[in-house]
XYZ file of C-alpha atoms in Angstrom:
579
model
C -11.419 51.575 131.573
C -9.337 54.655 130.388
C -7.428 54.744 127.627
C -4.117 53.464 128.925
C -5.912 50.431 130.500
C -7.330 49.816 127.390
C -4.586 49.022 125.637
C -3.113 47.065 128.389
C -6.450 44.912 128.324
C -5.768 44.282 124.512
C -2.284 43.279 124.975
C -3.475 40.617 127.354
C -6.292 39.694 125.393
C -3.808 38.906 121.810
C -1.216 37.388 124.501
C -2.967 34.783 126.521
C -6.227 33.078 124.021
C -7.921 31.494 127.165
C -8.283 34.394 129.047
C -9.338 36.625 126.504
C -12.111 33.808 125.659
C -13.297 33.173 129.391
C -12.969 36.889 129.995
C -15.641 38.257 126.834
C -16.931 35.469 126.030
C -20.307 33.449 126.372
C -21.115 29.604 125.480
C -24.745 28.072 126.748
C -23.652 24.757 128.410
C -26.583 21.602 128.217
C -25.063 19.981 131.313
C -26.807 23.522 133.301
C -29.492 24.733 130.819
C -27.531 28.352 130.877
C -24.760 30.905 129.163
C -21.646 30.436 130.874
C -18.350 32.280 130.307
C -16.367 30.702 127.705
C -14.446 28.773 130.230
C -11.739 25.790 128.210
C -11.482 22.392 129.646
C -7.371 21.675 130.301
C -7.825 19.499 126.637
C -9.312 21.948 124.842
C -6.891 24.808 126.395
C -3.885 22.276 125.136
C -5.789 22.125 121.542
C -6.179 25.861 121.531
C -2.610 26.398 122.054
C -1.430 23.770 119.511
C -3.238 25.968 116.775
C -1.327 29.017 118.071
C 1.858 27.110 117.946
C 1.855 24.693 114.954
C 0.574 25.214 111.085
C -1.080 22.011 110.457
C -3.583 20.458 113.577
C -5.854 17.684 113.643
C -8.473 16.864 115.870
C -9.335 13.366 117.251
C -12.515 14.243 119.447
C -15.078 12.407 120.975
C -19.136 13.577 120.377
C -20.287 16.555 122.011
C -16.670 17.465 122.780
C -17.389 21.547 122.247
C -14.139 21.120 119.628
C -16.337 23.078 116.466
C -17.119 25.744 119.329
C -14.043 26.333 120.968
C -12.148 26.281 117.388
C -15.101 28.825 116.009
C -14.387 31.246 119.639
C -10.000 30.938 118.758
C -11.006 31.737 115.059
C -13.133 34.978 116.024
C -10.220 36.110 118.324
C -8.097 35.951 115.222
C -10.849 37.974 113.120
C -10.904 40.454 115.655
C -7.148 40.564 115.864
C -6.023 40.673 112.299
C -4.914 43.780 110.636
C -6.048 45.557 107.624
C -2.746 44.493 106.078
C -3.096 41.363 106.863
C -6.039 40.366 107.266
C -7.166 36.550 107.936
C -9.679 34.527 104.964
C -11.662 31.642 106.659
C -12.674 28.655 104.328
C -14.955 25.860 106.281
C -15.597 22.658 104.268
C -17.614 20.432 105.612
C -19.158 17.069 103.843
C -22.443 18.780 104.079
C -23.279 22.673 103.884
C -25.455 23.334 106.632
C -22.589 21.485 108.473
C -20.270 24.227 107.334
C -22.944 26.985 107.661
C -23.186 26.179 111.214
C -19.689 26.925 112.266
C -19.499 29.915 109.935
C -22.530 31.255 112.639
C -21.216 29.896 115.420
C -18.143 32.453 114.643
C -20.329 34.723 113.718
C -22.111 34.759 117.264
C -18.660 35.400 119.050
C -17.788 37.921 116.771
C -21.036 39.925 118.181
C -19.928 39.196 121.603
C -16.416 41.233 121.475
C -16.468 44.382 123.574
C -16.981 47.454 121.156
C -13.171 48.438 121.899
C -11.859 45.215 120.374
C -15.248 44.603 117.610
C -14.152 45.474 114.086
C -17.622 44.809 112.928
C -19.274 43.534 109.640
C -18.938 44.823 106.443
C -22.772 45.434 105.141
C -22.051 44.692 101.320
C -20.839 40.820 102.152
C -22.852 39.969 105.106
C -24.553 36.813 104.518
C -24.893 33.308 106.304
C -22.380 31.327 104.134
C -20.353 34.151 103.437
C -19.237 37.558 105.491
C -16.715 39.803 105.343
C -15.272 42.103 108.485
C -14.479 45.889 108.159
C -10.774 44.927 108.380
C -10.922 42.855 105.448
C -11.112 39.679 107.451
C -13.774 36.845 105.845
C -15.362 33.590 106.764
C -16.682 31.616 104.009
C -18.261 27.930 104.054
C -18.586 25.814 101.317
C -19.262 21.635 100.866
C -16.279 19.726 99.996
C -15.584 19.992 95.907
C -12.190 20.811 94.336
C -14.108 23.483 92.934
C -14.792 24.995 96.474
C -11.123 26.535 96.692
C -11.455 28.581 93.230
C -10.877 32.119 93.260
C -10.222 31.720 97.254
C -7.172 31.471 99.161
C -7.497 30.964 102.896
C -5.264 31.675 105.963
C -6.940 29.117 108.205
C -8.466 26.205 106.335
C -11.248 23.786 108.503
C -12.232 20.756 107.643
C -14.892 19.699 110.069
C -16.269 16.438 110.171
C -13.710 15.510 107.707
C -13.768 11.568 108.386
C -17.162 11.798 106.467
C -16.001 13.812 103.211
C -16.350 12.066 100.177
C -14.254 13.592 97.761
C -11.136 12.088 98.441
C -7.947 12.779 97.147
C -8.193 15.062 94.734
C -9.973 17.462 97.341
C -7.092 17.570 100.061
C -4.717 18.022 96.920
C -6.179 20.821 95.989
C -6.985 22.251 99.788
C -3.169 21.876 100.581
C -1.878 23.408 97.136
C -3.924 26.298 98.112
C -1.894 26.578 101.063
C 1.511 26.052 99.842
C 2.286 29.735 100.106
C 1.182 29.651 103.826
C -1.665 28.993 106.143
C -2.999 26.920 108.283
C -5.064 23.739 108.239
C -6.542 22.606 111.278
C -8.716 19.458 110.353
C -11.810 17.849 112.827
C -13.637 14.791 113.008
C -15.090 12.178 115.538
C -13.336 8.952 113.341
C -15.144 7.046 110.577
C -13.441 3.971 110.267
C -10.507 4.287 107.460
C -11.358 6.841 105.475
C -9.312 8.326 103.006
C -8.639 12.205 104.305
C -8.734 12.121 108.306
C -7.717 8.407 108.648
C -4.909 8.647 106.665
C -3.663 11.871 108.200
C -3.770 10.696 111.689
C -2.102 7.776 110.347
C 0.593 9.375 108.892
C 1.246 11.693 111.594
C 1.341 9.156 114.039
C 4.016 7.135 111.875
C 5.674 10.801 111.680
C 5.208 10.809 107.850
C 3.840 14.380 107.787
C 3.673 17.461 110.374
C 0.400 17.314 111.402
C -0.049 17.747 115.163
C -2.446 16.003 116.896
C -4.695 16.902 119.685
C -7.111 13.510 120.951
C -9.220 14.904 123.348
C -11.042 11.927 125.688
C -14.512 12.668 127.783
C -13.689 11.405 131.083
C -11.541 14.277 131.110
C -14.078 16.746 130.279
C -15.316 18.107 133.915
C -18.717 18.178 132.506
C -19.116 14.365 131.815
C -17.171 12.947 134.653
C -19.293 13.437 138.060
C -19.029 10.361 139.769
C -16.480 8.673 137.174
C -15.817 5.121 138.094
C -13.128 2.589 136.571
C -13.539 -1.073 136.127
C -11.829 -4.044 134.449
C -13.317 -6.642 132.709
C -12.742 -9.184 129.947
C -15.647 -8.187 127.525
C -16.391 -4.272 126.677
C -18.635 -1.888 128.458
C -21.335 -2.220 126.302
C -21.807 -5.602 127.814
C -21.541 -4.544 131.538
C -24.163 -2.166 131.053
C -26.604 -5.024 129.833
C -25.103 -7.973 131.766
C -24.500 -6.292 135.313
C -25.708 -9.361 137.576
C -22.722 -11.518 135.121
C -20.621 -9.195 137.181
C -20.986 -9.578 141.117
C -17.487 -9.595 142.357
C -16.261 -6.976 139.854
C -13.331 -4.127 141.163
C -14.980 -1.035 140.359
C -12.336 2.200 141.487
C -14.028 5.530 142.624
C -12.505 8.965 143.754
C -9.340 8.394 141.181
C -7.091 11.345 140.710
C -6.917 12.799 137.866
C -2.886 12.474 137.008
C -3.840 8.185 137.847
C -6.027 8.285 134.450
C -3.722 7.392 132.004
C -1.946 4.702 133.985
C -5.363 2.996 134.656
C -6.153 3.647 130.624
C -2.912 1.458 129.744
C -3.629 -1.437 132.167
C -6.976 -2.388 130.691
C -9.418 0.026 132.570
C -12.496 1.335 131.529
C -14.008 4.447 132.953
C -17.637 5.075 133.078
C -19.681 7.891 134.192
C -23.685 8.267 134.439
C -23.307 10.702 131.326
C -21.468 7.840 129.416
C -24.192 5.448 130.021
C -26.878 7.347 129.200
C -24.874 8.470 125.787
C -24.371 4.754 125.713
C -28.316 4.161 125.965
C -29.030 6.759 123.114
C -27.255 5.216 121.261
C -28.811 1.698 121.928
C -26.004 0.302 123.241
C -24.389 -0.073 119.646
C -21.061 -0.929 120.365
C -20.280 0.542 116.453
C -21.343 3.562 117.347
C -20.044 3.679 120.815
C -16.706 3.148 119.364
C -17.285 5.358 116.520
C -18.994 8.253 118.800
C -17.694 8.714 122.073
C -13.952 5.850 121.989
C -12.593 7.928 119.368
C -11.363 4.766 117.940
C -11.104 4.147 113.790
C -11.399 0.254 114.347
C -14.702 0.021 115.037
C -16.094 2.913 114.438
C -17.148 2.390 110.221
C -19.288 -0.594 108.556
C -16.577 -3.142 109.091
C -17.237 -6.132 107.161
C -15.076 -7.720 109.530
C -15.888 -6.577 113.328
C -13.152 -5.022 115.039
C -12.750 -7.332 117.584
C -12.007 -10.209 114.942
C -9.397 -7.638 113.465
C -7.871 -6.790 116.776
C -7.467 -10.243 117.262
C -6.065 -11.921 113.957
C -3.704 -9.243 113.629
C -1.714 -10.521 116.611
C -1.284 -13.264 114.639
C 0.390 -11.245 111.436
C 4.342 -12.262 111.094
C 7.427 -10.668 108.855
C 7.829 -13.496 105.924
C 10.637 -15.719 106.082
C 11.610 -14.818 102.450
C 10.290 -12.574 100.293
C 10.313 -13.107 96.270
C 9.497 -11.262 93.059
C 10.719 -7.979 93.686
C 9.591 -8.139 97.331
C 5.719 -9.164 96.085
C 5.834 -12.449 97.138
C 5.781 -13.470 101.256
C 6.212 -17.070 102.088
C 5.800 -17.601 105.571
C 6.096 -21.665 105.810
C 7.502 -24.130 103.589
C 5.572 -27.132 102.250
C 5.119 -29.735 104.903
C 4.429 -33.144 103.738
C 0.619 -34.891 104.158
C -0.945 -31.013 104.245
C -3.822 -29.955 102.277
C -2.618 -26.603 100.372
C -5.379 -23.908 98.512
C -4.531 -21.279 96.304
C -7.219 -18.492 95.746
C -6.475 -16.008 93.072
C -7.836 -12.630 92.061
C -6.455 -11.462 88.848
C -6.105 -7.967 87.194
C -5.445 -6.572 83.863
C -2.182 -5.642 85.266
C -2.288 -1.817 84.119
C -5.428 -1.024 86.025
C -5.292 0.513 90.112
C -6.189 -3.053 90.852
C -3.725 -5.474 91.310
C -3.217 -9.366 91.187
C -2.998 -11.127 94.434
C -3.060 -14.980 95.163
C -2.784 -16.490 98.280
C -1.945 -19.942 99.481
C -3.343 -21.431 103.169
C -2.280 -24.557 104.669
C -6.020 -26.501 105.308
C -4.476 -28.489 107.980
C -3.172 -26.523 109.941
C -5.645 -23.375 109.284
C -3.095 -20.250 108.362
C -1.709 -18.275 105.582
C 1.611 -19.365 103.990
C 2.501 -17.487 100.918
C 0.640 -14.323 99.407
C 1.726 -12.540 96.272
C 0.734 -9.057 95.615
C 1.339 -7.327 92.288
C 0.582 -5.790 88.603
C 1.298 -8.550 86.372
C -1.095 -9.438 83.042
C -3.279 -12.444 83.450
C -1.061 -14.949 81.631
C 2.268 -13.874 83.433
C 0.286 -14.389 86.501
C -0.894 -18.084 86.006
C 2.713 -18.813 85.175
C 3.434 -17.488 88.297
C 1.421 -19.042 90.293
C 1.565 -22.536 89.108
C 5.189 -22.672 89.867
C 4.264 -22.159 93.502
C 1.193 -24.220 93.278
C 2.899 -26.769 92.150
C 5.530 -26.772 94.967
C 3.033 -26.914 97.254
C 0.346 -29.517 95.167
C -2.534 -26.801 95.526
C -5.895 -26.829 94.997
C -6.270 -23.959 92.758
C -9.722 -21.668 92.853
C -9.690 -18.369 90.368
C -11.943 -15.570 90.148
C -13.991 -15.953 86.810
C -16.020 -13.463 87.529
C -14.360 -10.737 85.112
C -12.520 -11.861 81.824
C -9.666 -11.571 83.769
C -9.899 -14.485 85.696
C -10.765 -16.571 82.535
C -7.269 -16.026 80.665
C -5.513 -16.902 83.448
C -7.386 -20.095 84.329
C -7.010 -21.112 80.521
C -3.615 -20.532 80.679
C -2.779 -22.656 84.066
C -5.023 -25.402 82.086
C -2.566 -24.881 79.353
C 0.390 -25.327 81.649
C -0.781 -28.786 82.701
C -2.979 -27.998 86.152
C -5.485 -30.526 86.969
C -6.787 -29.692 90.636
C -8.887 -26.465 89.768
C -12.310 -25.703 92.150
C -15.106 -25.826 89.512
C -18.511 -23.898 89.881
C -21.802 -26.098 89.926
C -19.842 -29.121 91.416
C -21.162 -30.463 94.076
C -19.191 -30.019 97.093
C -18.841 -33.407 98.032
C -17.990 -34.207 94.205
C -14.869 -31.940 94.180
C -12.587 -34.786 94.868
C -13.977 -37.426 92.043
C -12.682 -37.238 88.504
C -15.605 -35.750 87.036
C -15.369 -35.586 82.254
C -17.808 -33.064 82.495
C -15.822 -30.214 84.783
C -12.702 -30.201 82.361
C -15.403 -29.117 79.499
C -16.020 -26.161 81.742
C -13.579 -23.003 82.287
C -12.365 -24.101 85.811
C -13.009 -20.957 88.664
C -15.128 -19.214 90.822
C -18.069 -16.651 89.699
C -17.220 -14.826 92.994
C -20.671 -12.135 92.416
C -22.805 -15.329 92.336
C -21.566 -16.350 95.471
C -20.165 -12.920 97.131
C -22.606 -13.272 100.173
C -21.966 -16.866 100.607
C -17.746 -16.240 99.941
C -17.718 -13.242 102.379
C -19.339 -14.863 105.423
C -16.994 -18.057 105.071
C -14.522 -15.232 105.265
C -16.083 -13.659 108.451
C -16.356 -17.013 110.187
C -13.054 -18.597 109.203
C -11.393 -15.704 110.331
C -13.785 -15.277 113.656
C -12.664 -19.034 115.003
C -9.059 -18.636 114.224
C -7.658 -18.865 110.730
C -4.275 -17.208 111.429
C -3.482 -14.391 108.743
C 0.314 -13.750 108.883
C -0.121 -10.857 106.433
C 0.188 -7.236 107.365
C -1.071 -6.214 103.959
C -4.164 -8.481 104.068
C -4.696 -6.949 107.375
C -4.596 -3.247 106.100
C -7.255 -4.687 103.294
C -9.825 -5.882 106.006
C -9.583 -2.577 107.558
C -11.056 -0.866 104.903
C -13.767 -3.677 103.568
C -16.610 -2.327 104.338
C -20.971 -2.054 103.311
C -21.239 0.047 101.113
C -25.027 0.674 100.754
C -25.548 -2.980 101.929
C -22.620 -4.555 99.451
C -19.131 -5.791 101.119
C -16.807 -3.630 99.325
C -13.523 -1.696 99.110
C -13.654 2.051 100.468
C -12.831 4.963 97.685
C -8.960 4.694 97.066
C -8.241 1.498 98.603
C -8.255 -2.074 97.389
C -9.262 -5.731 97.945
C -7.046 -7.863 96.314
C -5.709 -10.046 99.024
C -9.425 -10.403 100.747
C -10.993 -11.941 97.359
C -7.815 -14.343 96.868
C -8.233 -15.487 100.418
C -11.914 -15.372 100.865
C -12.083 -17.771 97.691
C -9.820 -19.896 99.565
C -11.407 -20.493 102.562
C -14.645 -20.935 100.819
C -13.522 -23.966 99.465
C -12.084 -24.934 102.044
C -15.056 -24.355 104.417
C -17.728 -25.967 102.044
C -15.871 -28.258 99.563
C -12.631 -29.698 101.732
C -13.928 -29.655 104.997
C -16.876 -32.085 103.364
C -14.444 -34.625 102.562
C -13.583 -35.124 106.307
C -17.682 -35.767 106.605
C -16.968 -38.104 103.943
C -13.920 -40.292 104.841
C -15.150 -44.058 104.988
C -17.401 -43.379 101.437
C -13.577 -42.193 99.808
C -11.958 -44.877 101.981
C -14.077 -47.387 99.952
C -14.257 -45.441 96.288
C -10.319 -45.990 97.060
C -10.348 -49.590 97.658
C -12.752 -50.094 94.907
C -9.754 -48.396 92.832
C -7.374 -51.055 93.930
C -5.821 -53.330 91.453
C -5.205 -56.303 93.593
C -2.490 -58.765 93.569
C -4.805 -61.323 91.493
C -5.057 -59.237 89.004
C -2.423 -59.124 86.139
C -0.208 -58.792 89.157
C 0.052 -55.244 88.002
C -0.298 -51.873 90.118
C 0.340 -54.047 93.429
C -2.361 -52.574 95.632
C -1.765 -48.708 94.059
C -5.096 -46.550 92.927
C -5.875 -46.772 89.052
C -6.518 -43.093 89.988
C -5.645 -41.093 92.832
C -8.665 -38.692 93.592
C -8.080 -35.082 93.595
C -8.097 -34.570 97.467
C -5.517 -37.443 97.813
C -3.292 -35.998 95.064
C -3.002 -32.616 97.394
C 0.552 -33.374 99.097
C 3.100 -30.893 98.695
C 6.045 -31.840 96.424
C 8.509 -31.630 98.851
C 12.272 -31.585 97.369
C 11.065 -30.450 94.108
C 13.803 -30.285 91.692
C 13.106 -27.269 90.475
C 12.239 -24.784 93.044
C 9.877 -21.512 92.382
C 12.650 -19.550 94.147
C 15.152 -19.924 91.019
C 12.843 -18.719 88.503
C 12.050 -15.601 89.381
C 14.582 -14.585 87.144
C 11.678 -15.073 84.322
C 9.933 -12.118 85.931
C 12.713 -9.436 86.207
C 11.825 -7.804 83.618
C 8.382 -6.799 85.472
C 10.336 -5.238 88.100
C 12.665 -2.921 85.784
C 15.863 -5.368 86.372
C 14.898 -6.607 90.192
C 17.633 -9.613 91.020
């Protein structure tokens, strides 16, 4: 090319991204064991365009979705554009280095490939794998996530990749968008990790339109490489159990030859595609439907160690309602009123009150197997068990506290104080808890809930796997992010688990202590009539119980004459003046 065509060439090449890339540059492609030109997928042409056009991009990509190596080609087009003036800085974090390292090369290698008439080239005195510098000034640098990684640096184009699976949290992406608040770009990629702090919540937020982050989801059966012979099926169960149950399946629909613009439509009326690629991804990865989800559904639920599996999740939460009234500065949800000849719980998880932890209690109706009240809130251990009993008492609950901390000890002392009898004791026997036992009242009345967490957690899992109705969106938000954490149900970094101890505890007892009691009917039926004072004797009583056992004693107080509702006044002051 002469000198005039040249420059004509150029001006295409900084105009139009994707034919610049498919023009001068070279990818190897697995799917044909060869280079082939740099040639972008319509997603991945859309994604390319959306970092062109908008400051702040994430990614929501499947595995093996070429999103690191397209992003590393657009980056080395803007190297290779950028002017001595203004020339572009390149900070990669990644959770791991070599993670970061890799992408740094992989821009590195298309840098090489430029034509000599567009190439800048290196500069020799910064030159190195982790960090390089170009003869226009331009650099690439990549670094493992720390706050400390953005000192003395301050990129154009900041890349998180992988960033589901960063640890730092926080204080990281405070720092990473401070560094940016004179300009720049952030562009942020990740196959999803179940609810992590950084990618989750940015995806979240952008879908709720709570920040500016656009987002680019790319799916593989629209990746030409992964889709010969696509097919489309519905079924009720998931792929995962197709592939191992196919003779279950001998009159299934199974749609072949669909076009392309029909995908979507199929995708929203319960269709699953499948391709020989998927299944054979699906077969490395042993048919784990985790990982599945995690790796090629680009779905968060699912896709981390979910104490709870998805599928329960999916399921209670069509079951969450608005309350019917909310108290206490909007931290208390009632959902159903007190309905005579139920069995009410009340599991509570108490906290100092100052801490990031917060008190919750919950109360669940063991008739009729759902959540009716839940209170969420900071509140000091004794404020809370004069809370609580108000509402306990409305609704004649069996109460069960975490004891675990010292927490949980105050506040059990203090409902004692108040005048509670009906407390869950540990090292009764279960099908004791109903008898009036001298010994239990010399005890602190709760729940060590580390004793038992195994034991409390899959009561949990179960209760909530055969239909215990949650009506609580924030309970649900909890179980999204209760996860293993090397082997241990827990919280995840920056979230909480209030609401899933209160309620676990509940449904504990009411798995293992009340749901004995039915076992046990005709042996109370007779401890009751052995009770019975009858008309021969002193003519007193007249066929009433001497004492009415605990489990008896547990119907709601319907008509109280004071009601919870009008003394919430006592707790304004918590709420700076709430009415």
């Amino acid at each position: 090319m002469n000198k005039q065509e040249l420059v004509k060439e150029y001006v295409k090449c900084h105009k139009d991204t994707e034919y610049a890339l498919a023009t001068y540059l070279e990818t190897y492609d697995n799917t044909q064991n060869r280079h082939v030109p740099f040639q972008l997928f319509p997603e991945q042409t859309k994604m390319v365009k959306d970092f062109e056009k908008y400051n702040e991009n994430i990614v929501l990509k499947y595995r093996q979705a070429g999103v690191s190596t397209a992003t590393s080609a657009w980056i080395s087009k803007k190297l290779q554009f950028a002017s001595s003036e203004k020339p572009e800085k390149i900070l990669i974090l990644a959770n791991k280095l070599d993670t970061a390292t890799e992408m740094a090369n992989k821009i590195k290698n298309f840098l090489r490939q430029w034509p000599d008439w567009i190439n800048v080239g290196f500069d020799k005195d910064k030159n190195s794998q982790r960090h390089y510098r170009l003869t226009n000034g331009s650099e690439v640098k990549a670094v493992a996530t720390s706050v400390d990684a953005l000192r003395g640096y301050t990129p154009t184009i900041l890349v998180f990749d992988e960033a589901a699976y960063i640890e730092a949290g926080g204080d990281l992406w405070a720092a990473c968008m401070a560094s940016l608040s004179t300009g720049g770009q952030v562009i942020v990629i990740s196959t999803p990790n179940g609810f992590d702090r950084i990618y989750y919540e940015i995806y979240d937020q952008s879908v709720r339109g709570l920040n500016e982050f656009k987002i680019s989801r790319l799916k593989w059966f629209n990746d030409p490489r992964f889709t010969k012979e696509l097919k489309w099926l519905k079924i009720e169960r998931d792929i995962t159990h197709f592939f191992l149950n196919r003779d279950e399946y001998p009159d299934v629909e199974i749609l072949e030859d669909v076009p392309f613009e029909e995908y979507d439509r199929l995708e929203s009326e319960g269709y699953t595609p499948y391709s020989d690629w998927y299944e054979q991804m699906c077969k490395k990865l042993k048919f784990d439907r985790r990982k599945i989800s995690q790796e090629l559904g680009c779905a968060f639920l699912g896709s981390g160690d979910n104490v709870i599996p998805s599928d329960t999740i999916a399921t209670i939460e069509k079951e969450v309602r608005e309350p019917t009234e909310k108290w206490v500065g909007n931290e208390l949800w009632v959902w159903k009123e007190p309905v005579e000849g139920h069995k009410y719980i009340m599991g509570i998880d108490v906290s100092r009150g100052d801490s990031e932890d917060s008190t919750g209690f919950t109360i669940i109706d063991f008739d009729e197997r759902e959540q009716v009240l839940e209170y969420l809130g900071k509140i000091p251990p004794d404020i809370a068990a004069e809370l609580a009993i108000k509402w306990a008492e409305k609704y004649n609950c069996f109460i069960v506290v975490d004891i675990t901390g010292g927490m949980g000890v105050s506040t059990s002392r203090k409902l004692l104080e108040l005048g509670h009898k009906d407390f869950y004791y540990d090292g009764v026997k279960s099908e004791e808890t109903w008898r009036y036992t001298p010994q239990a009242t010399e005890k602190t009345p709760g729940i060590n809930f580390n004793n038992k967490r195994a034991q409390i957690v899959q009561a949990l899992e179960e209760q909530l796997r055969t239909g215990f109705k949650v009506r609580s969106n924030r309970l649900i938000n909890e179980l999204k992010t209760f996860v293993y954490i090397n082997g241990r149900p827990d919280h995840m970094r920056g979230h909480h688990d209030d609401l899933i101890m209160a309620i676990a505890m509940a449904l504990y007892v009411a798995q293992n202590s009340f749901a004995n009691l039915r076992k046990n009917v005709n042996q109370a039926k007779a401890m009751l009539d052995s009770w019975l004072v009858r008309d021969g004797d002193n003519g007193k009583n007249e066929g009433k119980p001497l004492m009415e056992p605990a489990h008896l004693r547990h119907q709601p107080k319907v008509g109280l004459s004071v009601d919870p509702k009008n003394d919430t006044k006592d707790y304004l002051w918590l709420f700076g003046g709430l009415k």
